[in-house]
Amino acid sequence: MKPKEISRRQFATAVSSVGVGTMMPAALAQERLQEPKPAYPPRDAGGIHGDMLGRISEGLAGNDIHTKEGLLKLVALLQQFDVISEQDAAMLRETIDAIFSAPETTAAKIDKIYAEAKEKAGEVTVAIISIAKNSVEFGRRHERAIYIVASDVSGALTGAATGAKLGGRSLAVLGALAGAVGGSAQAAFSHKG
């Protein structure tokens, strides 16, 4: 081969290598851009936690969080945060009434409310009632069923309120799930029996 041809080939190889080399960091950067950023600076979590506990405490007005009255106060808190409509609040109040009704009718009542909610309610309400429905199914296997269901629903309501504070309804749905899992785990697994 002639010296000019070799240098052209070397040049072509070098250029393509540089091109691939510069594409790799760009691809990694693109992947990082697609990963969602936290809704708030992580260093603010403690302050947000304290603020929400204060709001929940004030909203409960002395009621125990796992009682019918306490859960109803949490529904009112979601309304204050403008996360749910009056129609949604009515469905949540009906769900809470079902939780504290005769255990043999609770599941059927919540199934009926859930079927209606899927058609008529907002996303946050559907998420909370879905959690209540699942919690009733899970709670059937435990002696402390009502406490577990009330813990799940209170966790869902407080989680939804926190999510709403951080970023509106979409984060309220996520918060409802996270709060319910925390409430359920504590209620179902911290006391055996």
mmCIF file of N, CA and C in Angstrom, residues 84-192:
data_model
loop_
_atom_site.group_PDB
_atom_site.id
_atom_site.type_symbol
_atom_site.label_atom_id
_atom_site.label_comp_id
_atom_site.label_asym_id
_atom_site.label_seq_id
_atom_site.Cartn_x
_atom_site.Cartn_y
_atom_site.Cartn_z
ATOM 1 N N ILE A 84 -58.691 15.736 46.541
ATOM 2 C CA ILE A 84 -59.889 14.966 46.206
ATOM 3 C C ILE A 84 -61.097 15.898 46.160
ATOM 4 N N SER A 85 -62.068 15.492 45.364
ATOM 5 C CA SER A 85 -63.322 16.244 45.243
ATOM 6 C C SER A 85 -64.280 15.815 46.352
ATOM 7 N N GLU A 86 -65.388 16.506 46.470
ATOM 8 C CA GLU A 86 -66.410 16.121 47.443
ATOM 9 C C GLU A 86 -66.966 14.736 47.106
ATOM 10 N N GLN A 87 -67.153 14.440 45.831
ATOM 11 C CA GLN A 87 -67.638 13.111 45.424
ATOM 12 C C GLN A 87 -66.638 12.032 45.851
ATOM 13 N N ASP A 88 -65.352 12.300 45.651
ATOM 14 C CA ASP A 88 -64.328 11.343 46.064
ATOM 15 C C ASP A 88 -64.317 11.188 47.582
ATOM 16 N N ALA A 89 -64.453 12.305 48.298
ATOM 17 C CA ALA A 89 -64.481 12.253 49.762
ATOM 18 C C ALA A 89 -65.653 11.400 50.242
ATOM 19 N N ALA A 90 -66.799 11.522 49.580
ATOM 20 C CA ALA A 90 -67.971 10.718 49.953
ATOM 21 C C ALA A 90 -67.678 9.228 49.775
ATOM 22 N N MET A 91 -67.000 8.871 48.687
ATOM 23 C CA MET A 91 -66.645 7.460 48.465
ATOM 24 C C MET A 91 -65.656 6.972 49.531
ATOM 25 N N LEU A 92 -64.724 7.821 49.901
ATOM 26 C CA LEU A 92 -63.770 7.435 50.945
ATOM 27 C C LEU A 92 -64.471 7.305 52.298
ATOM 28 N N ARG A 93 -65.397 8.199 52.597
ATOM 29 C CA ARG A 93 -66.157 8.083 53.850
ATOM 30 C C ARG A 93 -66.972 6.792 53.859
ATOM 31 N N GLU A 94 -67.554 6.448 52.724
ATOM 32 C CA GLU A 94 -68.315 5.191 52.610
ATOM 33 C C GLU A 94 -67.386 3.987 52.816
ATOM 34 N N THR A 95 -66.180 4.066 52.288
ATOM 35 C CA THR A 95 -65.196 2.991 52.478
ATOM 36 C C THR A 95 -64.847 2.857 53.955
ATOM 37 N N ILE A 96 -64.648 3.976 54.623
ATOM 38 C CA ILE A 96 -64.317 3.958 56.053
ATOM 39 C C ILE A 96 -65.477 3.386 56.856
ATOM 40 N N ASP A 97 -66.704 3.754 56.518
ATOM 41 C CA ASP A 97 -67.872 3.157 57.181
ATOM 42 C C ASP A 97 -67.858 1.639 57.002
ATOM 43 N N ALA A 98 -67.532 1.175 55.806
ATOM 44 C CA ALA A 98 -67.496 -0.270 55.534
ATOM 45 C C ALA A 98 -66.423 -0.965 56.366
ATOM 46 N N ILE A 99 -65.277 -0.314 56.540
ATOM 47 C CA ILE A 99 -64.190 -0.914 57.328
ATOM 48 C C ILE A 99 -64.655 -1.182 58.751
ATOM 49 N N PHE A 100 -65.436 -0.277 59.301
ATOM 50 C CA PHE A 100 -65.863 -0.405 60.691
ATOM 51 C C PHE A 100 -67.257 -1.009 60.822
ATOM 52 N N SER A 101 -67.751 -1.656 59.772
ATOM 53 C CA SER A 101 -69.043 -2.343 59.832
ATOM 54 C C SER A 101 -68.799 -3.808 60.199
ATOM 55 N N ALA A 102 -69.835 -4.600 60.131
ATOM 56 C CA ALA A 102 -69.719 -6.027 60.450
ATOM 57 C C ALA A 102 -68.670 -6.670 59.544
ATOM 58 N N PRO A 103 -67.707 -7.391 60.124
ATOM 59 C CA PRO A 103 -66.610 -7.961 59.328
ATOM 60 C C PRO A 103 -67.063 -8.835 58.160
ATOM 61 N N GLU A 104 -68.176 -9.522 58.312
ATOM 62 C CA GLU A 104 -68.625 -10.412 57.238
ATOM 63 C C GLU A 104 -69.159 -9.648 56.025
ATOM 64 N N THR A 105 -69.474 -8.376 56.186
ATOM 65 C CA THR A 105 -69.978 -7.591 55.054
ATOM 66 C C THR A 105 -68.956 -6.589 54.506
ATOM 67 N N THR A 106 -67.850 -6.415 55.210
ATOM 68 C CA THR A 106 -66.859 -5.402 54.827
ATOM 69 C C THR A 106 -66.353 -5.594 53.402
ATOM 70 N N ALA A 107 -65.923 -6.801 53.073
ATOM 71 C CA ALA A 107 -65.334 -7.055 51.750
ATOM 72 C C ALA A 107 -66.328 -6.759 50.629
ATOM 73 N N ALA A 108 -67.555 -7.213 50.779
ATOM 74 C CA ALA A 108 -68.562 -6.987 49.732
ATOM 75 C C ALA A 108 -68.856 -5.498 49.560
ATOM 76 N N LYS A 109 -68.938 -4.779 50.671
ATOM 77 C CA LYS A 109 -69.201 -3.338 50.591
ATOM 78 C C LYS A 109 -68.060 -2.616 49.875
ATOM 79 N N ILE A 110 -66.832 -2.952 50.239
ATOM 80 C CA ILE A 110 -65.687 -2.273 49.624
ATOM 81 C C ILE A 110 -65.556 -2.667 48.156
ATOM 82 N N ASP A 111 -65.844 -3.918 47.820
ATOM 83 C CA ASP A 111 -65.829 -4.328 46.405
ATOM 84 C C ASP A 111 -66.797 -3.472 45.585
ATOM 85 N N LYS A 112 -67.981 -3.246 46.137
ATOM 86 C CA LYS A 112 -68.997 -2.440 45.446
ATOM 87 C C LYS A 112 -68.527 -0.989 45.291
ATOM 88 N N ILE A 113 -67.980 -0.432 46.346
ATOM 89 C CA ILE A 113 -67.488 0.955 46.291
ATOM 90 C C ILE A 113 -66.351 1.061 45.280
ATOM 91 N N TYR A 114 -65.470 0.073 45.284
ATOM 92 C CA TYR A 114 -64.319 0.094 44.371
ATOM 93 C C TYR A 114 -64.774 0.035 42.909
ATOM 94 N N ALA A 115 -65.755 -0.809 42.628
ATOM 95 C CA ALA A 115 -66.271 -0.905 41.253
ATOM 96 C C ALA A 115 -66.813 0.450 40.790
ATOM 97 N N GLU A 116 -67.504 1.136 41.664
ATOM 98 C CA GLU A 116 -68.032 2.462 41.323
ATOM 99 C C GLU A 116 -66.900 3.488 41.203
ATOM 100 N N ALA A 117 -65.944 3.417 42.104
ATOM 101 C CA ALA A 117 -64.835 4.383 42.104
ATOM 102 C C ALA A 117 -64.027 4.302 40.814
ATOM 103 N N LYS A 118 -63.808 3.094 40.313
ATOM 104 C CA LYS A 118 -63.032 2.946 39.071
ATOM 105 C C LYS A 118 -63.671 3.706 37.920
ATOM 106 N N GLU A 119 -64.987 3.842 37.960
ATOM 107 C CA GLU A 119 -65.716 4.536 36.896
ATOM 108 C C GLU A 119 -65.846 6.038 37.139
ATOM 109 N N LYS A 120 -65.939 6.444 38.414
ATOM 110 C CA LYS A 120 -66.341 7.821 38.699
ATOM 111 C C LYS A 120 -65.336 8.654 39.493
ATOM 112 N N ALA A 121 -64.391 8.016 40.160
ATOM 113 C CA ALA A 121 -63.533 8.753 41.097
ATOM 114 C C ALA A 121 -62.206 9.151 40.472
ATOM 115 N N GLY A 122 -61.540 10.065 41.144
ATOM 116 C CA GLY A 122 -60.207 10.484 40.728
ATOM 117 C C GLY A 122 -59.159 9.439 41.078
ATOM 118 N N GLU A 123 -57.976 9.629 40.530
ATOM 119 C CA GLU A 123 -56.893 8.646 40.680
ATOM 120 C C GLU A 123 -56.514 8.388 42.132
ATOM 121 N N VAL A 124 -56.441 9.424 42.942
ATOM 122 C CA VAL A 124 -56.034 9.272 44.339
ATOM 123 C C VAL A 124 -57.057 8.430 45.084
ATOM 124 N N THR A 125 -58.325 8.714 44.881
ATOM 125 C CA THR A 125 -59.388 7.965 45.546
ATOM 126 C C THR A 125 -59.402 6.510 45.097
ATOM 127 N N VAL A 126 -59.245 6.272 43.822
ATOM 128 C CA VAL A 126 -59.203 4.890 43.316
ATOM 129 C C VAL A 126 -58.032 4.145 43.958
ATOM 130 N N ALA A 127 -56.884 4.798 44.057
ATOM 131 C CA ALA A 127 -55.714 4.154 44.670
ATOM 132 C C ALA A 127 -55.997 3.794 46.125
ATOM 133 N N ILE A 128 -56.567 4.706 46.877
ATOM 134 C CA ILE A 128 -56.825 4.456 48.302
ATOM 135 C C ILE A 128 -57.855 3.348 48.480
ATOM 136 N N ILE A 129 -58.923 3.355 47.704
ATOM 137 C CA ILE A 129 -59.943 2.307 47.832
ATOM 138 C C ILE A 129 -59.385 0.968 47.359
ATOM 139 N N SER A 130 -58.552 0.973 46.340
ATOM 140 C CA SER A 130 -57.893 -0.260 45.897
ATOM 141 C C SER A 130 -57.040 -0.843 47.024
ATOM 142 N N ILE A 131 -56.341 0.023 47.735
ATOM 143 C CA ILE A 131 -55.524 -0.417 48.875
ATOM 144 C C ILE A 131 -56.424 -0.982 49.968
ATOM 145 N N ALA A 132 -57.536 -0.306 50.261
ATOM 146 C CA ALA A 132 -58.463 -0.809 51.280
ATOM 147 C C ALA A 132 -58.996 -2.182 50.891
ATOM 148 N N LYS A 133 -59.343 -2.347 49.626
ATOM 149 C CA LYS A 133 -59.851 -3.636 49.121
ATOM 150 C C LYS A 133 -58.817 -4.737 49.322
ATOM 151 N N ASN A 134 -57.589 -4.470 48.923
ATOM 152 C CA ASN A 134 -56.528 -5.459 49.089
ATOM 153 C C ASN A 134 -56.248 -5.723 50.562
ATOM 154 N N SER A 135 -56.300 -4.691 51.365
ATOM 155 C CA SER A 135 -56.034 -4.825 52.788
ATOM 156 C C SER A 135 -57.067 -5.713 53.473
ATOM 157 N N VAL A 136 -58.316 -5.575 53.074
ATOM 158 C CA VAL A 136 -59.366 -6.431 53.639
ATOM 159 C C VAL A 136 -59.081 -7.888 53.286
ATOM 160 N N GLU A 137 -58.677 -8.135 52.051
ATOM 161 C CA GLU A 137 -58.339 -9.507 51.640
ATOM 162 C C GLU A 137 -57.153 -10.035 52.447
ATOM 163 N N PHE A 138 -56.126 -9.214 52.619
ATOM 164 C CA PHE A 138 -54.948 -9.607 53.395
ATOM 165 C C PHE A 138 -55.311 -9.778 54.871
ATOM 166 N N GLY A 139 -56.103 -8.853 55.405
ATOM 167 C CA GLY A 139 -56.437 -8.855 56.822
ATOM 168 C C GLY A 139 -57.281 -10.028 57.269
ATOM 169 N N ARG A 140 -57.978 -10.661 56.364
ATOM 170 C CA ARG A 140 -58.814 -11.818 56.724
ATOM 171 C C ARG A 140 -58.014 -12.913 57.413
ATOM 172 N N ARG A 141 -56.728 -12.974 57.117
ATOM 173 C CA ARG A 141 -55.882 -14.036 57.680
ATOM 174 C C ARG A 141 -55.307 -13.662 59.045
ATOM 175 N N HIS A 142 -55.660 -12.518 59.560
ATOM 176 C CA HIS A 142 -55.071 -12.045 60.808
ATOM 177 C C HIS A 142 -56.155 -11.728 61.831
ATOM 178 N N GLU A 143 -55.818 -11.954 63.098
ATOM 179 C CA GLU A 143 -56.765 -11.657 64.169
ATOM 180 C C GLU A 143 -57.042 -10.163 64.273
ATOM 181 N N ARG A 144 -56.065 -9.373 63.932
ATOM 182 C CA ARG A 144 -56.174 -7.923 64.074
ATOM 183 C C ARG A 144 -56.592 -7.272 62.756
ATOM 184 N N ALA A 145 -57.519 -7.873 62.067
ATOM 185 C CA ALA A 145 -57.883 -7.443 60.712
ATOM 186 C C ALA A 145 -58.288 -5.971 60.639
ATOM 187 N N ILE A 146 -59.174 -5.527 61.522
ATOM 188 C CA ILE A 146 -59.639 -4.140 61.439
ATOM 189 C C ILE A 146 -58.484 -3.183 61.680
ATOM 190 N N TYR A 147 -57.618 -3.500 62.627
ATOM 191 C CA TYR A 147 -56.466 -2.635 62.902
ATOM 192 C C TYR A 147 -55.539 -2.573 61.685
ATOM 193 N N ILE A 148 -55.324 -3.710 61.045
ATOM 194 C CA ILE A 148 -54.461 -3.742 59.855
ATOM 195 C C ILE A 148 -55.073 -2.909 58.730
ATOM 196 N N VAL A 149 -56.358 -3.088 58.484
ATOM 197 C CA VAL A 149 -57.017 -2.331 57.414
ATOM 198 C C VAL A 149 -56.998 -0.837 57.742
ATOM 199 N N ALA A 150 -57.301 -0.483 58.984
ATOM 200 C CA ALA A 150 -57.276 0.929 59.376
ATOM 201 C C ALA A 150 -55.869 1.503 59.236
ATOM 202 N N SER A 151 -54.851 0.714 59.574
ATOM 203 C CA SER A 151 -53.462 1.169 59.420
ATOM 204 C C SER A 151 -53.115 1.383 57.956
ATOM 205 N N ASP A 152 -53.550 0.466 57.109
ATOM 206 C CA ASP A 152 -53.296 0.612 55.671
ATOM 207 C C ASP A 152 -53.959 1.871 55.119
ATOM 208 N N VAL A 153 -55.207 2.066 55.490
ATOM 209 C CA VAL A 153 -55.943 3.213 54.962
ATOM 210 C C VAL A 153 -55.389 4.516 55.537
ATOM 211 N N SER A 154 -55.042 4.530 56.826
ATOM 212 C CA SER A 154 -54.449 5.762 57.375
ATOM 213 C C SER A 154 -53.106 6.039 56.715
ATOM 214 N N GLY A 155 -52.324 4.995 56.453
ATOM 215 C CA GLY A 155 -51.059 5.179 55.735
ATOM 216 C C GLY A 155 -51.281 5.697 54.327
ATOM 217 N N ALA A 156 -52.300 5.168 53.660
ATOM 218 C CA ALA A 156 -52.611 5.628 52.298
ATOM 219 C C ALA A 156 -53.061 7.086 52.298
ATOM 220 N N LEU A 157 -53.894 7.450 53.262
ATOM 221 C CA LEU A 157 -54.385 8.830 53.329
ATOM 222 C C LEU A 157 -53.261 9.811 53.660
ATOM 223 N N THR A 158 -52.436 9.468 54.651
ATOM 224 C CA THR A 158 -51.334 10.376 55.012
ATOM 225 C C THR A 158 -50.270 10.401 53.922
ATOM 226 N N GLY A 159 -50.020 9.263 53.292
ATOM 227 C CA GLY A 159 -49.068 9.225 52.182
ATOM 228 C C GLY A 159 -49.549 10.049 51.000
ATOM 229 N N ALA A 160 -50.851 9.987 50.730
ATOM 230 C CA ALA A 160 -51.414 10.787 49.635
ATOM 231 C C ALA A 160 -51.293 12.276 49.941
ATOM 232 N N ALA A 161 -51.528 12.642 51.196
ATOM 233 C CA ALA A 161 -51.393 14.056 51.574
ATOM 234 C C ALA A 161 -49.956 14.526 51.389
ATOM 235 N N THR A 162 -49.009 13.707 51.794
ATOM 236 C CA THR A 162 -47.596 14.067 51.638
ATOM 237 C C THR A 162 -47.221 14.157 50.167
ATOM 238 N N GLY A 163 -47.653 13.175 49.381
ATOM 239 C CA GLY A 163 -47.374 13.210 47.946
ATOM 240 C C GLY A 163 -47.958 14.439 47.283
ATOM 241 N N ALA A 164 -49.162 14.812 47.698
ATOM 242 C CA ALA A 164 -49.801 16.003 47.130
ATOM 243 C C ALA A 164 -49.005 17.257 47.457
ATOM 244 N N LYS A 165 -48.479 17.322 48.670
ATOM 245 C CA LYS A 165 -47.668 18.480 49.064
ATOM 246 C C LYS A 165 -46.422 18.577 48.186
ATOM 247 N N LEU A 166 -45.875 17.433 47.810
ATOM 248 C CA LEU A 166 -44.630 17.418 47.042
ATOM 249 C C LEU A 166 -44.825 17.623 45.550
ATOM 250 N N GLY A 167 -46.000 17.289 45.028
ATOM 251 C CA GLY A 167 -46.107 17.408 43.574
ATOM 252 C C GLY A 167 -47.449 17.096 42.972
ATOM 253 N N GLY A 168 -48.517 17.255 43.694
ATOM 254 C CA GLY A 168 -49.829 17.086 43.101
ATOM 255 C C GLY A 168 -50.345 15.662 43.106
ATOM 256 N N ARG A 169 -51.342 15.425 42.279
ATOM 257 C CA ARG A 169 -52.071 14.155 42.307
ATOM 258 C C ARG A 169 -51.228 12.941 41.926
ATOM 259 N N SER A 170 -50.340 13.078 40.959
ATOM 260 C CA SER A 170 -49.563 11.896 40.560
ATOM 261 C C SER A 170 -48.670 11.437 41.704
ATOM 262 N N LEU A 171 -48.072 12.362 42.425
ATOM 263 C CA LEU A 171 -47.270 11.962 43.582
ATOM 264 C C LEU A 171 -48.155 11.552 44.751
ATOM 265 N N ALA A 172 -49.386 12.046 44.803
ATOM 266 C CA ALA A 172 -50.314 11.618 45.844
ATOM 267 C C ALA A 172 -50.647 10.136 45.686
ATOM 268 N N VAL A 173 -50.799 9.676 44.453
ATOM 269 C CA VAL A 173 -51.064 8.249 44.199
ATOM 270 C C VAL A 173 -49.873 7.416 44.667
ATOM 271 N N LEU A 174 -48.683 7.842 44.319
ATOM 272 C CA LEU A 174 -47.469 7.138 44.752
ATOM 273 C C LEU A 174 -47.340 7.175 46.271
ATOM 274 N N GLY A 175 -47.611 8.332 46.855
ATOM 275 C CA GLY A 175 -47.546 8.465 48.310
ATOM 276 C C GLY A 175 -48.543 7.567 49.011
ATOM 277 N N ALA A 176 -49.731 7.414 48.436
ATOM 278 C CA ALA A 176 -50.748 6.538 49.030
ATOM 279 C C ALA A 176 -50.236 5.109 49.129
ATOM 280 N N LEU A 177 -49.612 4.644 48.076
ATOM 281 C CA LEU A 177 -49.088 3.277 48.081
ATOM 282 C C LEU A 177 -47.957 3.126 49.091
ATOM 283 N N ALA A 178 -47.010 4.052 49.075
ATOM 284 C CA ALA A 178 -45.880 3.969 50.004
ATOM 285 C C ALA A 178 -46.353 4.055 51.451
ATOM 286 N N GLY A 179 -47.279 4.961 51.724
ATOM 287 C CA GLY A 179 -47.798 5.092 53.080
ATOM 288 C C GLY A 179 -48.539 3.852 53.540
ATOM 289 N N ALA A 180 -49.306 3.252 52.647
ATOM 290 C CA ALA A 180 -50.063 2.048 53.002
ATOM 291 C C ALA A 180 -49.146 0.873 53.293
ATOM 292 N N VAL A 181 -48.102 0.722 52.510
ATOM 293 C CA VAL A 181 -47.161 -0.380 52.753
ATOM 294 C C VAL A 181 -46.508 -0.204 54.121
ATOM 295 N N GLY A 182 -46.117 1.020 54.438
ATOM 296 C CA GLY A 182 -45.520 1.281 55.749
ATOM 297 C C GLY A 182 -46.497 1.008 56.875
ATOM 298 N N GLY A 183 -47.728 1.476 56.721
ATOM 299 C CA GLY A 183 -48.744 1.244 57.742
ATOM 300 C C GLY A 183 -49.064 -0.225 57.906
ATOM 301 N N SER A 184 -49.168 -0.923 56.794
ATOM 302 C CA SER A 184 -49.487 -2.347 56.823
ATOM 303 C C SER A 184 -48.374 -3.162 57.463
ATOM 304 N N ALA A 185 -47.154 -2.868 57.081
ATOM 305 C CA ALA A 185 -46.021 -3.620 57.630
ATOM 306 C C ALA A 185 -45.957 -3.451 59.141
ATOM 307 N N GLN A 186 -46.143 -2.239 59.608
ATOM 308 C CA GLN A 186 -46.097 -1.987 61.045
ATOM 309 C C GLN A 186 -47.238 -2.717 61.747
ATOM 310 N N ALA A 187 -48.447 -2.615 61.219
ATOM 311 C CA ALA A 187 -49.607 -3.215 61.867
ATOM 312 C C ALA A 187 -49.588 -4.738 61.822
ATOM 313 N N ALA A 188 -49.193 -5.301 60.707
ATOM 314 C CA ALA A 188 -49.270 -6.755 60.537
ATOM 315 C C ALA A 188 -48.077 -7.493 61.122
ATOM 316 N N PHE A 189 -46.916 -6.859 61.126
ATOM 317 C CA PHE A 189 -45.715 -7.610 61.469
ATOM 318 C C PHE A 189 -45.025 -7.178 62.757
ATOM 319 N N SER A 190 -45.456 -6.092 63.391
ATOM 320 C CA SER A 190 -44.787 -5.689 64.622
ATOM 321 C C SER A 190 -45.326 -6.435 65.834
ATOM 322 N N HIS A 191 -46.527 -6.964 65.743
ATOM 323 C CA HIS A 191 -47.131 -7.741 66.823
ATOM 324 C C HIS A 191 -47.624 -9.055 66.239
ATOM 325 N N LYS A 192 -47.125 -10.124 66.726
ATOM 326 C CA LYS A 192 -47.610 -11.426 66.252
ATOM 327 C C LYS A 192 -48.793 -11.843 67.113
#
